[in-house]
PDB file of C-alpha atoms and ligand atoms in Angstrom:
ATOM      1  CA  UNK A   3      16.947   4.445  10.597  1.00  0.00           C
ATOM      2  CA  UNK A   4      13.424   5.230  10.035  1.00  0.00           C
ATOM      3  CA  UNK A   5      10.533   5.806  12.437  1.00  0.00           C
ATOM      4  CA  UNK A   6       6.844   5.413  10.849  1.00  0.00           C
ATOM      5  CA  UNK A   7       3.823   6.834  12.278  1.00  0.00           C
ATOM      6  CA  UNK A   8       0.638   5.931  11.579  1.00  0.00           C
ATOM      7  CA  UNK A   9      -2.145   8.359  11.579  1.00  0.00           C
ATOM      8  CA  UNK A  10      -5.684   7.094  10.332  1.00  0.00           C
ATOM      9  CA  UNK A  11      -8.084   9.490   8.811  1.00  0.00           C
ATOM     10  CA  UNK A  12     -11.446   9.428   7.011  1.00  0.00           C
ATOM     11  CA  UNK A  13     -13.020   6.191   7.201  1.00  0.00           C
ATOM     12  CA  UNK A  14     -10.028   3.905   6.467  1.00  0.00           C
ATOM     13  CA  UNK A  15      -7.366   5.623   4.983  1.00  0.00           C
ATOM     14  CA  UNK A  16      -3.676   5.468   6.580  1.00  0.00           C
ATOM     15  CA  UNK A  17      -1.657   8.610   6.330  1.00  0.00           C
ATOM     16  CA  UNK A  18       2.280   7.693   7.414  1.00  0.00           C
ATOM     17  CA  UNK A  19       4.569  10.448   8.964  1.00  0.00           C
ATOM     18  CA  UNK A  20       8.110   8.916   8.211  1.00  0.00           C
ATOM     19  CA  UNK A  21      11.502  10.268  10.182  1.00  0.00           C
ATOM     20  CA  UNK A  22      14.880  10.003   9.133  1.00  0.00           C
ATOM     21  CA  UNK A  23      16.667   9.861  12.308  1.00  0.00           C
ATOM     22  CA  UNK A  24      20.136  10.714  10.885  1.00  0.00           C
ATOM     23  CA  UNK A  25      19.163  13.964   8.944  1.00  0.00           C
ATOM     24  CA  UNK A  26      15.573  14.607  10.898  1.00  0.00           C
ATOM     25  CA  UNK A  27      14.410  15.013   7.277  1.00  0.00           C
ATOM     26  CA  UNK A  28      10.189  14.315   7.410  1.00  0.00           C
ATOM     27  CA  UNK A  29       7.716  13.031   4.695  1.00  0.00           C
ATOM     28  CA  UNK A  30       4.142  12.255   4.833  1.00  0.00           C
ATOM     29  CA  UNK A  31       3.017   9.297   2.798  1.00  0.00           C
ATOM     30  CA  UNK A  32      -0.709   9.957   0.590  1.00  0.00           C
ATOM     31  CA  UNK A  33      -1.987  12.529   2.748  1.00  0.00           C
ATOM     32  CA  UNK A  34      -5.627  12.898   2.752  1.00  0.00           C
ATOM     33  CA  UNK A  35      -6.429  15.590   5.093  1.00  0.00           C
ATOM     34  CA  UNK A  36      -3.978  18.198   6.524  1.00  0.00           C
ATOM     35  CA  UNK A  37      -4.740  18.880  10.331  1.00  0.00           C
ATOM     36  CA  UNK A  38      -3.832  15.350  11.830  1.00  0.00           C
ATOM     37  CA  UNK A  39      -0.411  15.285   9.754  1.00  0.00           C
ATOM     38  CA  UNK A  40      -0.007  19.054  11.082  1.00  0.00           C
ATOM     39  CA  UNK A  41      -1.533  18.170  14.448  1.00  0.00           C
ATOM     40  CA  UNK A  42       1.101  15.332  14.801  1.00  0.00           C
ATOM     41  CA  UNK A  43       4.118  17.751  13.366  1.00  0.00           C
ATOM     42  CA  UNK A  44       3.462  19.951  16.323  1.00  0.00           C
ATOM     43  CA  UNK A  45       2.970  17.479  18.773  1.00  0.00           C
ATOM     44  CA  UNK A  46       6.211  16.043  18.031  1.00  0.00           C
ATOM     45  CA  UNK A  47       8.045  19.092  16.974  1.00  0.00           C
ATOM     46  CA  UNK A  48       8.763  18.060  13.272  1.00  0.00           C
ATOM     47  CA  UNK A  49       9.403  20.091  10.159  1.00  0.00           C
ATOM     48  CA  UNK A  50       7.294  18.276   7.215  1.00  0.00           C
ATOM     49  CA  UNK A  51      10.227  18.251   4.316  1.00  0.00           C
ATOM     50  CA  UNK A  52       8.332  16.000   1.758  1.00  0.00           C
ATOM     51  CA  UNK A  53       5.286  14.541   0.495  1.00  0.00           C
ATOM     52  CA  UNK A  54       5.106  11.109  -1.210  1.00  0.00           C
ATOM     53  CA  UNK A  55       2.117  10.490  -3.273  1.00  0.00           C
ATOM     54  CA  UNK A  56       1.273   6.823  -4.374  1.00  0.00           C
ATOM     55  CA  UNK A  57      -1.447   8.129  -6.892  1.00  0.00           C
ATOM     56  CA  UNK A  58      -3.730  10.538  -7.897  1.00  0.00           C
ATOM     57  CA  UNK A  59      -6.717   9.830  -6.371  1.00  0.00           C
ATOM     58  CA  UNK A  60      -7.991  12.596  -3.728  1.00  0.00           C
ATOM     59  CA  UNK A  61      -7.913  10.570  -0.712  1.00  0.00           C
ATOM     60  CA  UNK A  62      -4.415  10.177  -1.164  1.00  0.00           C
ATOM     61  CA  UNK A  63      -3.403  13.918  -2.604  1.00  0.00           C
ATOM     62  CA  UNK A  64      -6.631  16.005  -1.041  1.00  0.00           C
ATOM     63  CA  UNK A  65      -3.822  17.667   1.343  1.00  0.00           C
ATOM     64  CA  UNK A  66      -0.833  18.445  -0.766  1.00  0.00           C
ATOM     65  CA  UNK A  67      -1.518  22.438  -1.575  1.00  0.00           C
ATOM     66  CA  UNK A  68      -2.499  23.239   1.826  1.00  0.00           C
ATOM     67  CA  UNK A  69       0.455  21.301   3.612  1.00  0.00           C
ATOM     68  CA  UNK A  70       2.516  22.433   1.109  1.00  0.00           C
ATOM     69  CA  UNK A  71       1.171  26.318   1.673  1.00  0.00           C
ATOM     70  CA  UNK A  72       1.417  26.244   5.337  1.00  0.00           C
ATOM     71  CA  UNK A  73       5.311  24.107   5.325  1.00  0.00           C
ATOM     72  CA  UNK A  74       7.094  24.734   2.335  1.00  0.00           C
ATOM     73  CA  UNK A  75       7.633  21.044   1.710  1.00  0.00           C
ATOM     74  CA  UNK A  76       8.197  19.993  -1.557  1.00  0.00           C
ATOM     75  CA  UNK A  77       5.800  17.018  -3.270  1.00  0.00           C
ATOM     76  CA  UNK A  78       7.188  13.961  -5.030  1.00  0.00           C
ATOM     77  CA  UNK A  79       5.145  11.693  -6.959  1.00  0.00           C
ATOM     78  CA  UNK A  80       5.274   9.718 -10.425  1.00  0.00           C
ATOM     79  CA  UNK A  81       6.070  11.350 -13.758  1.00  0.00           C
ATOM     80  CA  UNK A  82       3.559   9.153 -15.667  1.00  0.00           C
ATOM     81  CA  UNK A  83       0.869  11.216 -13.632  1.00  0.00           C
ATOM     82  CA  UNK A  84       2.458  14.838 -13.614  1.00  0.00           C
ATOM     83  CA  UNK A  85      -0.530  16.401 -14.900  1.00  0.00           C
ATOM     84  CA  UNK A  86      -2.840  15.302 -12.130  1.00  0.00           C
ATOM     85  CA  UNK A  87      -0.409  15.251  -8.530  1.00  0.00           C
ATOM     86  CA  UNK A  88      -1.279  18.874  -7.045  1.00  0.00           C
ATOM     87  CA  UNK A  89       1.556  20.634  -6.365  1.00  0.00           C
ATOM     88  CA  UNK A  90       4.190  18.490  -8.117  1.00  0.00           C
ATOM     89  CA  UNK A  91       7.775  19.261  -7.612  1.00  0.00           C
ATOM     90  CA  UNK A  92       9.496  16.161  -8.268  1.00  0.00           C
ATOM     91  CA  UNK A  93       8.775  13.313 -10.473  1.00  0.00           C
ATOM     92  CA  UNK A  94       9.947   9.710 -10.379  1.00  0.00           C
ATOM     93  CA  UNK A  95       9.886   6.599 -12.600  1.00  0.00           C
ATOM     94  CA  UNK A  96      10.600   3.028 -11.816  1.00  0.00           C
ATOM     95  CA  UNK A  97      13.948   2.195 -10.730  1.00  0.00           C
ATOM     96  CA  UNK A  98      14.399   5.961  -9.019  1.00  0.00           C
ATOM     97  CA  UNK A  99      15.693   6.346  -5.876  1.00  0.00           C
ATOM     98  CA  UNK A 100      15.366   8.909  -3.681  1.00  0.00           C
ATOM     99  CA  UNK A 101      17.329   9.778  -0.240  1.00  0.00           C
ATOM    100  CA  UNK A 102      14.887  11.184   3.021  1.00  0.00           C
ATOM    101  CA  UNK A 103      18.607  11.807   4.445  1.00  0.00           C
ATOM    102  CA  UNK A 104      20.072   8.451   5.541  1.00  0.00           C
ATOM    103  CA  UNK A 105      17.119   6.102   4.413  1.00  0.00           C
ATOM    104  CA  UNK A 106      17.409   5.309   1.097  1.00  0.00           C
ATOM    105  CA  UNK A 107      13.714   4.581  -1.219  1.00  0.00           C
ATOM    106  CA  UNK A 108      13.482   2.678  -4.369  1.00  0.00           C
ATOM    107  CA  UNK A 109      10.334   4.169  -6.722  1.00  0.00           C
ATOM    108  CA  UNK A 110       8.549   0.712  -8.424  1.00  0.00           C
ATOM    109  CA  UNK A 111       6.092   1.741 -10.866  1.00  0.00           C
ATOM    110  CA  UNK A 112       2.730  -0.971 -10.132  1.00  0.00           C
ATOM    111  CA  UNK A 113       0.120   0.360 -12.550  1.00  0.00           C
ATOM    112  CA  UNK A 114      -3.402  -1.452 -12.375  1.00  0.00           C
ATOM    113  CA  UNK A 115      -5.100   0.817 -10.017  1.00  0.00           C
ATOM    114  CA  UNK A 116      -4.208   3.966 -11.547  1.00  0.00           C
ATOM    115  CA  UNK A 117      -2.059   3.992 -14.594  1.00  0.00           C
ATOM    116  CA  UNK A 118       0.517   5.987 -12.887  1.00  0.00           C
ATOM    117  CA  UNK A 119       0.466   4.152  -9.682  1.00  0.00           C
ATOM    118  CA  UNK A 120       3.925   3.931  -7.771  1.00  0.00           C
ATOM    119  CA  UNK A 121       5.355   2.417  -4.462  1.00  0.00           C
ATOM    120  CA  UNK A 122       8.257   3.661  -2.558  1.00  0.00           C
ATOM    121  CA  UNK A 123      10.870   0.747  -0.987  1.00  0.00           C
ATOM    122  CA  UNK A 124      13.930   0.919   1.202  1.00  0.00           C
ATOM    123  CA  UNK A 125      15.722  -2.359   0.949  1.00  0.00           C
ATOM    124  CA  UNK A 126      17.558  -1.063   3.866  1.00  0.00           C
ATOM    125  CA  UNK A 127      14.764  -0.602   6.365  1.00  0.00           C
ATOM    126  CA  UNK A 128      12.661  -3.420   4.661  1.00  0.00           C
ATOM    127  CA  UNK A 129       9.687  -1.224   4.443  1.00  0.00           C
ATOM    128  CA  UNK A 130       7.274  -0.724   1.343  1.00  0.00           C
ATOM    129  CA  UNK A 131       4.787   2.322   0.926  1.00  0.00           C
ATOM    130  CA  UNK A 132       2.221   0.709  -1.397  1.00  0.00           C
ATOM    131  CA  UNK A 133      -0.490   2.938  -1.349  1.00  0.00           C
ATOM    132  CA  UNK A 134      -3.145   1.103  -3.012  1.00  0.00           C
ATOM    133  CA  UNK A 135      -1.617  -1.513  -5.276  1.00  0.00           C
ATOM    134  CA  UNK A 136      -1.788  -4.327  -2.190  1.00  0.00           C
ATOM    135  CA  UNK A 137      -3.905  -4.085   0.746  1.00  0.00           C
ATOM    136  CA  UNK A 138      -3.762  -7.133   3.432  1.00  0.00           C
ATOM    137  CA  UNK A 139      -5.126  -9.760   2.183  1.00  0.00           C
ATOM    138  CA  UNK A 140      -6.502  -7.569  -1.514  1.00  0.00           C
ATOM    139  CA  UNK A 141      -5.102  -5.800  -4.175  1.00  0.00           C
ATOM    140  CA  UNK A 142      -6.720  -2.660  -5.504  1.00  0.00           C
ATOM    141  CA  UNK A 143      -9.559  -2.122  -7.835  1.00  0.00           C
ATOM    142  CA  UNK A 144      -8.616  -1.584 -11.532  1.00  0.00           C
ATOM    143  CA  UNK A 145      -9.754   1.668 -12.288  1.00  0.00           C
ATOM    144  CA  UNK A 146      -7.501   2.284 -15.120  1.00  0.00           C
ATOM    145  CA  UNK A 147      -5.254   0.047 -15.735  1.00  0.00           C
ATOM    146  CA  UNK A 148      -5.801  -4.419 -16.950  1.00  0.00           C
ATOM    147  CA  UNK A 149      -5.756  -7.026 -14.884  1.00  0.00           C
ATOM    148  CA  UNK A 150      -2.775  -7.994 -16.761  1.00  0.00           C
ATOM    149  CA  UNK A 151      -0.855  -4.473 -15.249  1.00  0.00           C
ATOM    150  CA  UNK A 152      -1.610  -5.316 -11.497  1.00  0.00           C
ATOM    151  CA  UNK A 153      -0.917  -8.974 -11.654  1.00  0.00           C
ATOM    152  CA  UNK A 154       2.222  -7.784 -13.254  1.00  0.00           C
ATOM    153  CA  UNK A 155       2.783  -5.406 -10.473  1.00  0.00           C
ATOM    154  CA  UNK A 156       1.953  -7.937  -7.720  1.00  0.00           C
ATOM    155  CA  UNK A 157       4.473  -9.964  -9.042  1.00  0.00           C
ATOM    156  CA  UNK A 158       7.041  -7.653  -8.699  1.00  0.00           C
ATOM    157  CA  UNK A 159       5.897  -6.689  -4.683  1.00  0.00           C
ATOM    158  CA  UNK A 160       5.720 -10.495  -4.504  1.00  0.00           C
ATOM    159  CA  UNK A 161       9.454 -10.950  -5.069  1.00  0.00           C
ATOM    160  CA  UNK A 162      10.508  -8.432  -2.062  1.00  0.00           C
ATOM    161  CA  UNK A 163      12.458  -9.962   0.855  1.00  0.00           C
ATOM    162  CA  UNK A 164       9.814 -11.844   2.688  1.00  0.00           C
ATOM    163  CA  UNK A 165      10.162 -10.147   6.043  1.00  0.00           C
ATOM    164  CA  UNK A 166       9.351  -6.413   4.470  1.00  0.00           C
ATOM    165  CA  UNK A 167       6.598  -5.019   6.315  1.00  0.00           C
ATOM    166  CA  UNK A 168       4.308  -3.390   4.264  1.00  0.00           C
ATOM    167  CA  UNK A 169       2.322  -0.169   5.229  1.00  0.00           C
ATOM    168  CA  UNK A 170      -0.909   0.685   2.366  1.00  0.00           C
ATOM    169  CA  UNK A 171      -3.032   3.130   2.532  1.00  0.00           C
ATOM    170  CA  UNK A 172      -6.452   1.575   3.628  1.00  0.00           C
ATOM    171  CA  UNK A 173      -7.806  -0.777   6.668  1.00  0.00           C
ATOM    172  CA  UNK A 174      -9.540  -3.206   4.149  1.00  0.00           C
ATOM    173  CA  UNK A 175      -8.278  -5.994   5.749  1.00  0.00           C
ATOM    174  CA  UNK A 176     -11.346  -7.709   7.315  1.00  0.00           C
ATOM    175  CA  UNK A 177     -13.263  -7.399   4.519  1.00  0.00           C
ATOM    176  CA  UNK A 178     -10.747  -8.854   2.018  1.00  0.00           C
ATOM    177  CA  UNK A 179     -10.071 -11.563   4.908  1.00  0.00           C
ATOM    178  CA  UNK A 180     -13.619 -12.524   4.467  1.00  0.00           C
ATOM    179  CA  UNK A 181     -13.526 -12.788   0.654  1.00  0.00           C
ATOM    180  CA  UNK A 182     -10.353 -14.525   0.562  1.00  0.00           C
ATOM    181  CA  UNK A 183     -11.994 -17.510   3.042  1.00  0.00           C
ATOM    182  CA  UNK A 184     -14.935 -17.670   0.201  1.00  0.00           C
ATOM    183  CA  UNK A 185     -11.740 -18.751  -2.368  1.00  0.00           C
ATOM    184  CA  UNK A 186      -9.788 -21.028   0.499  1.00  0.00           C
ATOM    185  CA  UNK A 187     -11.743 -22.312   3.159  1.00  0.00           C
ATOM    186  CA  UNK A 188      -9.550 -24.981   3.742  1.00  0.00           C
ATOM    187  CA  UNK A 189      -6.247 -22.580   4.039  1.00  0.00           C
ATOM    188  CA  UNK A 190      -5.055 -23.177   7.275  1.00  0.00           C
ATOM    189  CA  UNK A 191      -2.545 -20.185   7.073  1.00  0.00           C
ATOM    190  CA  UNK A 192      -5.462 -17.439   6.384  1.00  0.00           C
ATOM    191  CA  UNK A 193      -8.484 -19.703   9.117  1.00  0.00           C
ATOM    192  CA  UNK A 194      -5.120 -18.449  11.567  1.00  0.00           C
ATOM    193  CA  UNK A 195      -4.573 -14.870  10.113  1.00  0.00           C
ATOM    194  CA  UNK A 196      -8.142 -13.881  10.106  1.00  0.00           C
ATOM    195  CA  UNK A 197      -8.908 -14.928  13.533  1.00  0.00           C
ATOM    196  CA  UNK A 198      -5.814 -12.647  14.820  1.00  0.00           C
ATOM    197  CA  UNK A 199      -7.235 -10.127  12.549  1.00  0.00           C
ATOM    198  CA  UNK A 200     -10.506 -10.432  14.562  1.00  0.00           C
ATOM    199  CA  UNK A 201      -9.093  -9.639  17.434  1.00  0.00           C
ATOM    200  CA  UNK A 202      -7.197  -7.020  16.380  1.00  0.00           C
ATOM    201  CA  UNK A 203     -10.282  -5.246  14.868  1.00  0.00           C
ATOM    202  CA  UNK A 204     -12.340  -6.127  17.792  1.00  0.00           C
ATOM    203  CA  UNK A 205      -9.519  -3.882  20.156  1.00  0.00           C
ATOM    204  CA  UNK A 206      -9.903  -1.056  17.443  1.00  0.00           C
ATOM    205  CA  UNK A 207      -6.154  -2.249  16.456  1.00  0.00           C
ATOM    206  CA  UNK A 208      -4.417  -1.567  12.809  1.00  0.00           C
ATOM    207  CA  UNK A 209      -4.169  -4.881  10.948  1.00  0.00           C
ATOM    208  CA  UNK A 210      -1.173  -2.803   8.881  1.00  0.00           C
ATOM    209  CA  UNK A 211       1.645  -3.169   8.422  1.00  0.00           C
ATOM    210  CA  UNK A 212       1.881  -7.064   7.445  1.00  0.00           C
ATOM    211  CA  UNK A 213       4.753  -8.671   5.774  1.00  0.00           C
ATOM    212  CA  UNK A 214       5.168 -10.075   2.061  1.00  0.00           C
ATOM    213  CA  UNK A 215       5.313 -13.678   3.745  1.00  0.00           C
ATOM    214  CA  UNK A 216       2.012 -13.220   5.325  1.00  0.00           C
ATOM    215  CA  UNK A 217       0.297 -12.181   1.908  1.00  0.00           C
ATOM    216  CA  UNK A 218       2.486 -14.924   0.315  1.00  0.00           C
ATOM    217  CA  UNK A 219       0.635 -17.416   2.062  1.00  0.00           C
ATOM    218  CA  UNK A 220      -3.127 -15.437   2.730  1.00  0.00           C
ATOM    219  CA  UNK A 221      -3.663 -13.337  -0.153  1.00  0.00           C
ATOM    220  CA  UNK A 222      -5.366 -14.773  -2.877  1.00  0.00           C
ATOM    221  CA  UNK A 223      -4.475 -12.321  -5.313  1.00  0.00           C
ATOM    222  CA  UNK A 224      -0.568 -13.264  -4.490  1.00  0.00           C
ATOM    223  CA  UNK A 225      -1.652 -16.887  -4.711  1.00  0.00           C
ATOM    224  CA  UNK A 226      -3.201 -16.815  -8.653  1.00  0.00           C
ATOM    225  CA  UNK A 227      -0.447 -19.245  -9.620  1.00  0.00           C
ATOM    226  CA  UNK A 228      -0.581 -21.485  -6.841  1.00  0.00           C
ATOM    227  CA  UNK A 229      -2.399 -24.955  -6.936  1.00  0.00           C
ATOM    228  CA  UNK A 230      -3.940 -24.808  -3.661  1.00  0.00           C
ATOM    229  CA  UNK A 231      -5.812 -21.876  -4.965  1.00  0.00           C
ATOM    230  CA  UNK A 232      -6.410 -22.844  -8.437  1.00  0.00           C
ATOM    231  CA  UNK A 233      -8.041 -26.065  -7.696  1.00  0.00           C
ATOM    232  CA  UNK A 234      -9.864 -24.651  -4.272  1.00  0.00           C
ATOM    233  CA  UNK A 235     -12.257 -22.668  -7.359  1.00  0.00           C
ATOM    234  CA  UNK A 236     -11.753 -25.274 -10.196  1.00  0.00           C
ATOM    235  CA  UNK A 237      -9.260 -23.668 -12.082  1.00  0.00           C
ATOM    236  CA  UNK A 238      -6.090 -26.033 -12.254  1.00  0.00           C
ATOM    237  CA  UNK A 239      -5.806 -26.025 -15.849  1.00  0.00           C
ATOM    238  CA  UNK A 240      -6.344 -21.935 -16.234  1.00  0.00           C
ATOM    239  CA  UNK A 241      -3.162 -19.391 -16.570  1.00  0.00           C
ATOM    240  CA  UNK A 242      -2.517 -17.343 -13.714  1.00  0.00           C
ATOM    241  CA  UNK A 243      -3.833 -14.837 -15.254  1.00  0.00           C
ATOM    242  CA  UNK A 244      -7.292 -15.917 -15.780  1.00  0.00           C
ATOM    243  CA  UNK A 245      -7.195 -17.117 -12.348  1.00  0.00           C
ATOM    244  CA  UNK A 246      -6.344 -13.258 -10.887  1.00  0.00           C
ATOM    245  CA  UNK A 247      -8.836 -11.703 -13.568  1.00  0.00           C
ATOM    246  CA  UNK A 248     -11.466 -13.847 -12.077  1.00  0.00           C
ATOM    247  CA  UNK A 249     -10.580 -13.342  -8.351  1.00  0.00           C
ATOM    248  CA  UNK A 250     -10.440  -9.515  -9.652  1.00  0.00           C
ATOM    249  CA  UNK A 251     -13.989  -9.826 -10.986  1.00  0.00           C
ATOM    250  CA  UNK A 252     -15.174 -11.830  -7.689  1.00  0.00           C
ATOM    251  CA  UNK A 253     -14.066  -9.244  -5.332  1.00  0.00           C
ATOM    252  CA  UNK A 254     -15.791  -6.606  -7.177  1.00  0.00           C
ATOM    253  CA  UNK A 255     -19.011  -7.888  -6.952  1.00  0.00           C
ATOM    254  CA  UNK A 256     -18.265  -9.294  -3.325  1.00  0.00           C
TER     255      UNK A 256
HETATM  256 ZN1   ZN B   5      -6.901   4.978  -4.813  1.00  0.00          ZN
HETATM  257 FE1   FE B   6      -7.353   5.082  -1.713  1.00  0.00          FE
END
């Protein structure tokens, strides 16, 4: 069994503490900064065992050398981006697994952000680490990779178990709420999500984790193949993947 904490940091970013309660064994998911992940070991007298990284980018790596200087833990993150996770110890590629003691993670590789983007899964637990391949309600930018690559790799976080909850790495969710009423106003599924969302934000609440079947049925960058969608912005006859290169390009400029 696994117990998540969520710690937010900078802005918007989501760092996760995650505790194998069998073994004790402790990771930190994409830390950003190192004294609330240390601040939070203390508190709750844990020993930080791993790092996961997502990707490369620095608000999800910024604290590996100095967590890793001041615990020992070792880092894991994907061999596709070896030459650019500080402090790299082990290196994954999709289909991995790896143990935290009793909690068993599958490594997906969902390249679109970053080229060496990966997510960490445990069927088990029915819990995904997604970093920032899917956000509620969004997807991530494409900084390296096509808009072919991430629809690809939404696809494949599409076809988890429904009820996963899903834990990424930024609070976007408001604003991709708002942009995903511009492309279906008349989805009665989202009108519903985003006023919970409201509230939520309006108590200073997370809006993460969410499940697969909420995105299924909010987020318009699951929903590229779906006719609702696809005729809401006058593009029944398009492939799906015109339809999620042009939601892509929307968002960008939204
Ligand atoms: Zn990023
Ligand atoms: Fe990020």
């Amino acid at each position: 069994m696994l117990t998540v904490m969520q710690i937010p940091v900078l802005n918007d970013n989501y760092i996760y503490l995650l505790r194998d309660y069998d073994s004790g064994l402790t990771a930190a998911v994409d830390p950003a900064v190192a004294k609330p992940v240390l601040d939070t070991l203390a508190e709750q007298g844990w020993h930080l065992d791993f790092i996961l990284n997502t990707h490369h980018h620095s608000d999800h790596v910024g604290a590996n050398h100095e967590l890793k200087n001041k615990t020992g833990c070792r880092i894991i993150g994907a061999k596709a981006d070896n030459h650019r996770i500080p402090g790299i110890d082990i290196e994954f590629s999709d289909g991995d697994r790896f143990r935290l003691g009793e909690t068993l993670f599958q490594i997906i590789e969902t390249p679109g952000h970053t080229s060496g983007h990966i997510v960490y899964y445990s069927a088990e637990d029915g819990v995904l680490f997604c970093g920032d391949t899917l956000f509620a309600m969004g997807c991530g930018r494409l900084f390296e990779g096509t808009a072919e690559q991430m629809w690809h790799s939404l696809q494949k976080l599409r076809a988890l178990p429904s009820a996963t909850r899903v834990y990424c790495a930024h609070e976007y969710t408001m604003n991709n709420g708002r942009f995903a009423l511009t492309i279906e106003p008349d989805n009665a599924a989202l009108q519903q999500r985003m006023r919970e969302v409201r509230r939520l934000r309006d108590e200073n609440q997370p809006t993460v984790p969410f499940t697969i079947k909420e995105e299924v049925a909010t987020n318009p960058f699951f929903r590229a193949d779906v006719d609702a969608l696809k005729t809401s912005i006058a593009m029944e006859t398009r492939p799906p993947l015109a339809v999620f290169a042009e939601l892509r390009a929307r968002k960008d400029v939204f």
